[in-house]
PDB file of N, CA and C in Angstrom:
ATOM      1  N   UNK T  24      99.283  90.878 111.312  1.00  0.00           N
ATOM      2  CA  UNK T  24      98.891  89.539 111.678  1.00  0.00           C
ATOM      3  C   UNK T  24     100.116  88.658 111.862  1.00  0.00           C
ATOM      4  N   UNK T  25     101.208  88.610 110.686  1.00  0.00           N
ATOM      5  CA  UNK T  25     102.014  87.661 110.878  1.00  0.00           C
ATOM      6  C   UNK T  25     103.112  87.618 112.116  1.00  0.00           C
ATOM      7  N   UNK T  26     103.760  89.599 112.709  1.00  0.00           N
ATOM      8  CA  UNK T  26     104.412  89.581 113.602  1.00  0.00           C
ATOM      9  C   UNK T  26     103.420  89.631 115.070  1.00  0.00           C
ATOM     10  N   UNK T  27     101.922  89.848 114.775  1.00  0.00           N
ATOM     11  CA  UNK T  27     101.491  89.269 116.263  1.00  0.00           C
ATOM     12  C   UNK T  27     101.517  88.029 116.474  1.00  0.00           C
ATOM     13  N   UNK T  28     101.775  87.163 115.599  1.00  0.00           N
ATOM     14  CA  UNK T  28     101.900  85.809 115.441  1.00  0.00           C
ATOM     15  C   UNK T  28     103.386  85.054 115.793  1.00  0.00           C
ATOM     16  N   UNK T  29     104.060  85.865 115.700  1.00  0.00           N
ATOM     17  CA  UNK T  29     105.562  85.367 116.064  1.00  0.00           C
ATOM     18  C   UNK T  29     106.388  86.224 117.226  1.00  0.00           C
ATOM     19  N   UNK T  30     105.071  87.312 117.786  1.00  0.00           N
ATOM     20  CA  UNK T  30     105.446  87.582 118.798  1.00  0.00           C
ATOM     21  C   UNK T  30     104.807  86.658 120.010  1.00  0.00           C
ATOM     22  N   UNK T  31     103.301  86.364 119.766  1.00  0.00           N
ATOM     23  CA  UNK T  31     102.764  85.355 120.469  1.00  0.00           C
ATOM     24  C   UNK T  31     103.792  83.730 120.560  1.00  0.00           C
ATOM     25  N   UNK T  32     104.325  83.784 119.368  1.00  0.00           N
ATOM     26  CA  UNK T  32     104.941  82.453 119.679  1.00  0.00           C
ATOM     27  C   UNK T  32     106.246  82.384 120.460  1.00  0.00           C
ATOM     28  N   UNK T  33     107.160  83.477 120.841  1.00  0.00           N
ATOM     29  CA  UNK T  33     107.575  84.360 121.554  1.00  0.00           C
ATOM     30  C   UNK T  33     107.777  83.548 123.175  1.00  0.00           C
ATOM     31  N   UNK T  34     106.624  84.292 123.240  1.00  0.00           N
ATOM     32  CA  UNK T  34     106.279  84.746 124.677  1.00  0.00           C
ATOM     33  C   UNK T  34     105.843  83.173 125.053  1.00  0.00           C
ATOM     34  N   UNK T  35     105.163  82.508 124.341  1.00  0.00           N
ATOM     35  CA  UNK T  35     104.702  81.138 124.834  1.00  0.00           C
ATOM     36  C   UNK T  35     105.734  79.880 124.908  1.00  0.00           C
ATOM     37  N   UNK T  36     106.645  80.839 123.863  1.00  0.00           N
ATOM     38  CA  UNK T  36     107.831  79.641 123.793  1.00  0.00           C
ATOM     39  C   UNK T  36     109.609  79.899 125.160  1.00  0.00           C
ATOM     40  N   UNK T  37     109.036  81.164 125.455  1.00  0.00           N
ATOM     41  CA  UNK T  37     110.174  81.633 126.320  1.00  0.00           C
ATOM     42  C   UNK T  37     111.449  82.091 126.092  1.00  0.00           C
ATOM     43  N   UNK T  38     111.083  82.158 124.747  1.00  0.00           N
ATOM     44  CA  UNK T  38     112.491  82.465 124.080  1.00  0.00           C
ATOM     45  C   UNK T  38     112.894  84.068 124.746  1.00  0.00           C
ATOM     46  N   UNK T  39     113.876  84.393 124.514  1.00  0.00           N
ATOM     47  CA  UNK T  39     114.406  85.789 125.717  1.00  0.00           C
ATOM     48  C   UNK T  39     116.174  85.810 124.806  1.00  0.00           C
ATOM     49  N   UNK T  40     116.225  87.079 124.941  1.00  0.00           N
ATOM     50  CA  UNK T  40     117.815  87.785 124.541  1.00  0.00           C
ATOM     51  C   UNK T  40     117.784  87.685 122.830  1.00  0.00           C
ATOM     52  N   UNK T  41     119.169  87.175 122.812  1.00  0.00           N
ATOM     53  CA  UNK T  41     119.264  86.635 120.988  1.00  0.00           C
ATOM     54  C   UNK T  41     118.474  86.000 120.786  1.00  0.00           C
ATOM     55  N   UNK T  42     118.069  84.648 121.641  1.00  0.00           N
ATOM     56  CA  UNK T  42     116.826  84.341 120.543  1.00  0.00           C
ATOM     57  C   UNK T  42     115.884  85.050 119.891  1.00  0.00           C
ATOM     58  N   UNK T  43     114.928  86.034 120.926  1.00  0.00           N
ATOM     59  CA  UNK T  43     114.270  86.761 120.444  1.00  0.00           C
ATOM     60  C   UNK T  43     114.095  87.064 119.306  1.00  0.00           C
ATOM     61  N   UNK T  44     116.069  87.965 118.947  1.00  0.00           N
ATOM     62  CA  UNK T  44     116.176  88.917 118.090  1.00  0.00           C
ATOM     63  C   UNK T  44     116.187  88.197 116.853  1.00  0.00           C
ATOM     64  N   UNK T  45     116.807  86.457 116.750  1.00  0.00           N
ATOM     65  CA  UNK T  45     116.904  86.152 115.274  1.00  0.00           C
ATOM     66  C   UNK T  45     115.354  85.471 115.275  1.00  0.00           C
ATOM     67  N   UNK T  46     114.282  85.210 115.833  1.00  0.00           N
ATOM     68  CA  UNK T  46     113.291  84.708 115.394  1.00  0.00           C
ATOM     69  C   UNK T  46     112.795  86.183 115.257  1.00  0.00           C
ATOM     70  N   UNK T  47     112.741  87.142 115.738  1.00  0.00           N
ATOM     71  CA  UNK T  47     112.039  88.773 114.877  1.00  0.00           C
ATOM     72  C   UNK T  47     112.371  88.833 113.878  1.00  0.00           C
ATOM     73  N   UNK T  48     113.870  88.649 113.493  1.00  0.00           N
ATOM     74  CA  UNK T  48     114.218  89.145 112.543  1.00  0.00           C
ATOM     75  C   UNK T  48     114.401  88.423 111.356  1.00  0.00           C
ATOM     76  N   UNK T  49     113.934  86.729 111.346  1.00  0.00           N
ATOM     77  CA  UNK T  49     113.557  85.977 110.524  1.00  0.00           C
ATOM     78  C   UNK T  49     111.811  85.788 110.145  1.00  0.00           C
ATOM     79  N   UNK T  50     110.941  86.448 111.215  1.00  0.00           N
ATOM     80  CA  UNK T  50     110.094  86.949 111.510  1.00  0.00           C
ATOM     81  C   UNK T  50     109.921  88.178 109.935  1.00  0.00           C
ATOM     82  N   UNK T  51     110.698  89.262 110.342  1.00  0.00           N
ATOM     83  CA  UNK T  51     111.080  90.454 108.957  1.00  0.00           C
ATOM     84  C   UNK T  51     110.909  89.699 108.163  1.00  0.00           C
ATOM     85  N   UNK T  52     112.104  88.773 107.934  1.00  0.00           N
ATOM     86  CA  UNK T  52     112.536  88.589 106.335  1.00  0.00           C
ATOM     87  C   UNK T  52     111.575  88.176 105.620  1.00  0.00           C
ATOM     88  N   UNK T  53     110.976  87.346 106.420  1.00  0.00           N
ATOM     89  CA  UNK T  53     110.298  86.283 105.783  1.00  0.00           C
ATOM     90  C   UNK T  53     109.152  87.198 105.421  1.00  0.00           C
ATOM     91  N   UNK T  54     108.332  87.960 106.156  1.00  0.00           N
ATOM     92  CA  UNK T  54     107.598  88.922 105.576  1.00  0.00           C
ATOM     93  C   UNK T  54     107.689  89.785 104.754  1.00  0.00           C
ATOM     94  N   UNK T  55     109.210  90.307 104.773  1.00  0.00           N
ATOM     95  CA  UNK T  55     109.189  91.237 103.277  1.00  0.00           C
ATOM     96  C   UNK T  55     109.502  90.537 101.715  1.00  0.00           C
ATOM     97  N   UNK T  56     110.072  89.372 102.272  1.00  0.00           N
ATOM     98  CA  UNK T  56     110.080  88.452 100.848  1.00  0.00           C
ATOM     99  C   UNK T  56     109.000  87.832 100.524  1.00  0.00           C
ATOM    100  N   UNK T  57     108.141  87.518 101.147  1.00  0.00           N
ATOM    101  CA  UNK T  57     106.804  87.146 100.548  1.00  0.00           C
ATOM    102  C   UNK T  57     106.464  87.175  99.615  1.00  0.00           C
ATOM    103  N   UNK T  58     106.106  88.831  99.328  1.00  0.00           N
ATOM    104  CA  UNK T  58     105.133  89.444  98.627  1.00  0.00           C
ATOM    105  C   UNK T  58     105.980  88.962  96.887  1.00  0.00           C
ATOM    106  N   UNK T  59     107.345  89.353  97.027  1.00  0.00           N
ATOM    107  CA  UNK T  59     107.724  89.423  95.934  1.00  0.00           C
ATOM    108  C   UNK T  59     107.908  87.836  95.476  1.00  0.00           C
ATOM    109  N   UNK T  60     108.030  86.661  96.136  1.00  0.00           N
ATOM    110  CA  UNK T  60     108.000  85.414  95.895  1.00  0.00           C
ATOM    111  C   UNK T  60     106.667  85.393  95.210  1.00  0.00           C
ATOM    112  N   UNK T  61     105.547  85.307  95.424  1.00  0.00           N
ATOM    113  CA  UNK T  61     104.467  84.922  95.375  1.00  0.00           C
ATOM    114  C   UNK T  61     104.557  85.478  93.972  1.00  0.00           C
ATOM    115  N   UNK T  62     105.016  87.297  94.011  1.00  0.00           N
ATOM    116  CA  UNK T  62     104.768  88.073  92.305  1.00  0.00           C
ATOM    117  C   UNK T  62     105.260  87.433  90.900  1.00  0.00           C
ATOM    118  N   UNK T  63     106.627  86.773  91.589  1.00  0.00           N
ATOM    119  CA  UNK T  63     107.294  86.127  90.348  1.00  0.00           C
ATOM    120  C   UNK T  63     107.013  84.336  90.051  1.00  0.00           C
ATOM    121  N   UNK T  64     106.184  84.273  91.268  1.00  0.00           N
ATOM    122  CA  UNK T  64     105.677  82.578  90.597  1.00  0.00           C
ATOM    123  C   UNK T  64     104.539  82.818  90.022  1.00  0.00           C
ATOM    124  N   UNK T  65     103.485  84.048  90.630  1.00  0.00           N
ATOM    125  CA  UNK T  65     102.372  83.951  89.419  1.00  0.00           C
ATOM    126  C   UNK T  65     102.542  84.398  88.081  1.00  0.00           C
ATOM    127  N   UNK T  66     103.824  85.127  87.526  1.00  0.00           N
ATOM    128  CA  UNK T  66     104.433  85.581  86.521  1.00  0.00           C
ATOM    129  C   UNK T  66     104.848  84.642  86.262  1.00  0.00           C
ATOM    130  N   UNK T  67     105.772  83.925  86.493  1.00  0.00           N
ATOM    131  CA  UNK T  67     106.201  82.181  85.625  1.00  0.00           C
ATOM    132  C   UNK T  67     104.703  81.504  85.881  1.00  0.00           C
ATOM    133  N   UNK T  68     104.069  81.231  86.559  1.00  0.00           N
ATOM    134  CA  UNK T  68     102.756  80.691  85.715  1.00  0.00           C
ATOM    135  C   UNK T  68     102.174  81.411  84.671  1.00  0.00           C
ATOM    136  N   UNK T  69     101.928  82.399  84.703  1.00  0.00           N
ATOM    137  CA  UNK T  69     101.394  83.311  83.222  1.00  0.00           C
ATOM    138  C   UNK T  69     101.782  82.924  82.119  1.00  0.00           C
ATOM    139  N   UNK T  70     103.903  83.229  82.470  1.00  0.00           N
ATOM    140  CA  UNK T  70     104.347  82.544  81.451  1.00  0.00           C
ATOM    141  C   UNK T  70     104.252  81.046  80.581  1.00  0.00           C
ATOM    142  N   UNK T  71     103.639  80.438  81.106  1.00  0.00           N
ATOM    143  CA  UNK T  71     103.673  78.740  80.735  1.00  0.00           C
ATOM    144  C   UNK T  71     101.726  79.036  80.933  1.00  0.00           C
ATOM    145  N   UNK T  72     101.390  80.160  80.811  1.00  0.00           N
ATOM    146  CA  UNK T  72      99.638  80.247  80.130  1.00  0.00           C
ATOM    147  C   UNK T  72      98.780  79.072  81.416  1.00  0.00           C
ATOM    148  N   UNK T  73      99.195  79.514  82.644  1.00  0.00           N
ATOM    149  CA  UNK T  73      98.585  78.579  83.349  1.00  0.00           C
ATOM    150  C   UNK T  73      97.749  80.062  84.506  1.00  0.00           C
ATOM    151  N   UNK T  74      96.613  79.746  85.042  1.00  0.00           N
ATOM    152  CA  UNK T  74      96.243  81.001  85.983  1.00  0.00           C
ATOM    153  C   UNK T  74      97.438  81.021  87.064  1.00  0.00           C
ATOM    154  N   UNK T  75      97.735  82.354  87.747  1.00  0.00           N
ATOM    155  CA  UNK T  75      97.904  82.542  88.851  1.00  0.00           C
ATOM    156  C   UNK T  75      97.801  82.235  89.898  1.00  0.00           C
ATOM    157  N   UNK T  76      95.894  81.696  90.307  1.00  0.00           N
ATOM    158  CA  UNK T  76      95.432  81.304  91.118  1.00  0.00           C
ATOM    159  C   UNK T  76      96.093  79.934  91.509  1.00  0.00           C
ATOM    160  N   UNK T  77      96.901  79.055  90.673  1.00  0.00           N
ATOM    161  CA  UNK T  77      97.461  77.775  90.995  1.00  0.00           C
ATOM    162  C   UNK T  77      98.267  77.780  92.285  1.00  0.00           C
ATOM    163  N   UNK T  78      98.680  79.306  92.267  1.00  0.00           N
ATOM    164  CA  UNK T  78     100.096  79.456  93.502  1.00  0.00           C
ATOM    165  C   UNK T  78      99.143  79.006  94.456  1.00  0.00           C
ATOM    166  N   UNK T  79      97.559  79.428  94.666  1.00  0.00           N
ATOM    167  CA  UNK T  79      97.090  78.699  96.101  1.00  0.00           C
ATOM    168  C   UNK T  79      96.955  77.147  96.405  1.00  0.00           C
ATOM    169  N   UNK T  80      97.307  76.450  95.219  1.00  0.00           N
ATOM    170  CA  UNK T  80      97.505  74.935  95.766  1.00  0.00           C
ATOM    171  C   UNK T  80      98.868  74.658  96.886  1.00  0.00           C
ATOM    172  N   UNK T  81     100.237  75.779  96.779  1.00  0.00           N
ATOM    173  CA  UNK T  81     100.508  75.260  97.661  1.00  0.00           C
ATOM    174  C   UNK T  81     100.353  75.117  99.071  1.00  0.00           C
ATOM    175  N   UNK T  82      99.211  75.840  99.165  1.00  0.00           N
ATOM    176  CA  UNK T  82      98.459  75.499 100.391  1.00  0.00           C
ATOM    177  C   UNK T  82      98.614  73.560 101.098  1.00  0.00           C
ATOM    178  N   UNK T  83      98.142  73.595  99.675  1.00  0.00           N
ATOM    179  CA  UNK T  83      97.806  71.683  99.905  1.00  0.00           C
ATOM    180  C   UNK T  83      99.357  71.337 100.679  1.00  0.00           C
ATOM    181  N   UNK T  84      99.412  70.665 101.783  1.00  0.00           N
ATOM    182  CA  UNK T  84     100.891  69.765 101.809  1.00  0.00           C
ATOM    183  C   UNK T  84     101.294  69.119 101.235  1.00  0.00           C
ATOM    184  N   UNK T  85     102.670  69.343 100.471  1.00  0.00           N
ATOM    185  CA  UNK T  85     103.048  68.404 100.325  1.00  0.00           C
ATOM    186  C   UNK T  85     103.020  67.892  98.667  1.00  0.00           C
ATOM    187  N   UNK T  86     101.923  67.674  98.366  1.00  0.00           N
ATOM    188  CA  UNK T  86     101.236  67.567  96.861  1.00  0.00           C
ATOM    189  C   UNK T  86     100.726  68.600  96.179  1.00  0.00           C
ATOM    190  N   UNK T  87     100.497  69.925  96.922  1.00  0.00           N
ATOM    191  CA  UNK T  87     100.377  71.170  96.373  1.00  0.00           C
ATOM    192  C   UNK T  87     101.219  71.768  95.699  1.00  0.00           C
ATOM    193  N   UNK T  88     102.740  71.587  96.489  1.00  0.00           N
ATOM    194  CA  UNK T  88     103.841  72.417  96.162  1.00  0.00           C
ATOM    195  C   UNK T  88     104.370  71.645  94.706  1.00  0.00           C
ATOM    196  N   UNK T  89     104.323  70.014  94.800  1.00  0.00           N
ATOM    197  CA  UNK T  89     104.546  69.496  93.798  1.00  0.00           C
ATOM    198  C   UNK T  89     103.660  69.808  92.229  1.00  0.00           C
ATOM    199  N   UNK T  90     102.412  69.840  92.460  1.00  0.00           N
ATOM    200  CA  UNK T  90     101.898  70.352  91.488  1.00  0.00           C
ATOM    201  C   UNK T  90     102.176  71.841  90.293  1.00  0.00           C
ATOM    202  N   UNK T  91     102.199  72.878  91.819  1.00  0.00           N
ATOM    203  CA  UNK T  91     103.129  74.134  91.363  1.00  0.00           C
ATOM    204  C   UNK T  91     104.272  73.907  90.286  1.00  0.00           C
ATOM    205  N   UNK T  92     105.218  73.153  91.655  1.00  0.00           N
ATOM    206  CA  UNK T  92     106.762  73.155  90.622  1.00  0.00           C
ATOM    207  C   UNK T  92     106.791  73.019  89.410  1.00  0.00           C
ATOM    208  N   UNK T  93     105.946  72.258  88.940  1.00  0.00           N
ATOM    209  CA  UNK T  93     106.273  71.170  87.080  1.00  0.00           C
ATOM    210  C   UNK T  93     105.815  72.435  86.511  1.00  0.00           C
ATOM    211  N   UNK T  94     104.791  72.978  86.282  1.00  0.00           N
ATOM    212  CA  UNK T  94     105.012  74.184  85.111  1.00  0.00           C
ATOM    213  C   UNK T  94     106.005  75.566  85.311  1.00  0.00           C
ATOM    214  N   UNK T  95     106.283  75.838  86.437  1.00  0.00           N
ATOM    215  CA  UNK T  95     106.968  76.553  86.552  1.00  0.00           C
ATOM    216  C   UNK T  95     108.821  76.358  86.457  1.00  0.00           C
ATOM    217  N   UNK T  96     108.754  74.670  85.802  1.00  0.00           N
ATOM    218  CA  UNK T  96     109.983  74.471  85.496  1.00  0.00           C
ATOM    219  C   UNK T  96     110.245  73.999  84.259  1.00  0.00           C
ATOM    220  N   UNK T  97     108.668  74.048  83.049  1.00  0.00           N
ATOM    221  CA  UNK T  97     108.884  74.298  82.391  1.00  0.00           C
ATOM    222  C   UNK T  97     109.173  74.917  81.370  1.00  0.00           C
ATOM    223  N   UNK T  98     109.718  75.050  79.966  1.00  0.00           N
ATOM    224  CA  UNK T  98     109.653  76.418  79.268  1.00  0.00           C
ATOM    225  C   UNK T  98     108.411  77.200  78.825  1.00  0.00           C
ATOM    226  N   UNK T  99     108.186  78.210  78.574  1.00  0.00           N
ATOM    227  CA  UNK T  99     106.791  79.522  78.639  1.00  0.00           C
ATOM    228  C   UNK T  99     107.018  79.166  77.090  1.00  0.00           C
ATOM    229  N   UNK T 100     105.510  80.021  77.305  1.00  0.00           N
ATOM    230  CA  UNK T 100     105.144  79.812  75.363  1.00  0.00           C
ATOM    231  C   UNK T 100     106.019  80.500  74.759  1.00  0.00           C
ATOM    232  N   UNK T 101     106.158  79.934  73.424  1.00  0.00           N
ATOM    233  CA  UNK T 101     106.860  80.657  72.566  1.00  0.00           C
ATOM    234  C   UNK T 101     106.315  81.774  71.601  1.00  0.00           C
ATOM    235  N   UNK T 102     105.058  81.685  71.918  1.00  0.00           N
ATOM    236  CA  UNK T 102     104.454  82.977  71.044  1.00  0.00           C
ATOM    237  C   UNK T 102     103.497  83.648  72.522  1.00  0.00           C
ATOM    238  N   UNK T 103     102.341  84.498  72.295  1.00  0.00           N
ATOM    239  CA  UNK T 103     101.731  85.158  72.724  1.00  0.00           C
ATOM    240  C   UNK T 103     100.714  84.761  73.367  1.00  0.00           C
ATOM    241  N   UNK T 104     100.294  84.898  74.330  1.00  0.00           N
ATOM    242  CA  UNK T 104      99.366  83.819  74.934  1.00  0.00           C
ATOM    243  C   UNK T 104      98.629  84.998  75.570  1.00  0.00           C
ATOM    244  N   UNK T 105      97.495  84.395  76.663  1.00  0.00           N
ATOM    245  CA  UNK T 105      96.362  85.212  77.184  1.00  0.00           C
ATOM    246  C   UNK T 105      96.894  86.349  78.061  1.00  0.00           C
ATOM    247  N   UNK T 106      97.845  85.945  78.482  1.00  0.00           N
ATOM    248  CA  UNK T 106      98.311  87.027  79.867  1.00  0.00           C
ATOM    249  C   UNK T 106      99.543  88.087  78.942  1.00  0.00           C
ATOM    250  N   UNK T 107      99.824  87.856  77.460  1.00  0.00           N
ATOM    251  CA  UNK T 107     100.738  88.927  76.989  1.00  0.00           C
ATOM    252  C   UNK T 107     101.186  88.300  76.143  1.00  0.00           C
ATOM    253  N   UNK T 108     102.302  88.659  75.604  1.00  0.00           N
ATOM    254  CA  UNK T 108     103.223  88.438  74.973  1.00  0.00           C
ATOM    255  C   UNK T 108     104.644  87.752  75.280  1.00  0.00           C
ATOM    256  N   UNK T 109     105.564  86.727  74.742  1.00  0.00           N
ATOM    257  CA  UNK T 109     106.400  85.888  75.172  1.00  0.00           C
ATOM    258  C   UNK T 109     107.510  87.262  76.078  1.00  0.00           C
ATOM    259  N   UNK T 110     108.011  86.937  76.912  1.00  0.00           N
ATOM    260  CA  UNK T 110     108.937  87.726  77.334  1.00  0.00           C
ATOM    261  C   UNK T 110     110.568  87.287  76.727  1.00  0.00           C
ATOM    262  N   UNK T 111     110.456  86.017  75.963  1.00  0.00           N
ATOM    263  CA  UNK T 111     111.817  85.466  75.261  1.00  0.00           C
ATOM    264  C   UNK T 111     111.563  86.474  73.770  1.00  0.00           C
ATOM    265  N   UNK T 112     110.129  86.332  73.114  1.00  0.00           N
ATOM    266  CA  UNK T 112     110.725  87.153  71.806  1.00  0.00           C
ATOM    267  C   UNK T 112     110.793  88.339  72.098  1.00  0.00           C
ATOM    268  N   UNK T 113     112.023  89.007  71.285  1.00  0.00           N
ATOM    269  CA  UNK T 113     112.164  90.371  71.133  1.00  0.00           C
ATOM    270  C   UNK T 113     112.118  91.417  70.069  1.00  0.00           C
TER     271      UNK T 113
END
């Protein structure tokens, strides 16, 4: 879905030669980093005992992403919470 999507934008936008190649290939990146962005913010939400599901507010513009940020910049429990055990004690 996402590279028929940036190949369509492509072709409509006229881009041709190097351009092409760095919007494909920012096109890549951005798709293979995804997955693992998304893994380690719902893991720092876990950590601070908040659901996962929060990462879909940043959907919202703007005020979504802000919501996200604040627990994930604060410190995680210090003991054991629903999703495990502190990853600080050892």
């Amino acid at each position: 879905m996402g590279s028929y999507l940036i190949i369509t934008l492509m072709r409509t936008t006229g881009l041709n030669g190097l351009d092409r190649f760095f919007t494909s290939m920012f096109g890549l990146v951005f798709l293979v980093l995804l997955l693992p962005l998304i893994s380690v913010s719902v893991r720092r939400l876990h950590d601070t005992n908040k659901p996962g599901w929060l990462i879909l507010l940043n959907l919202i513009p703007i005020v979504g992403g802000l919501i996200v940020v604040v627990p994930t910049l604060l410190h995680g429990d210090k003991e054991s919470n629903r999703f495990g055990p502190s990853p600080k004690v050892t």
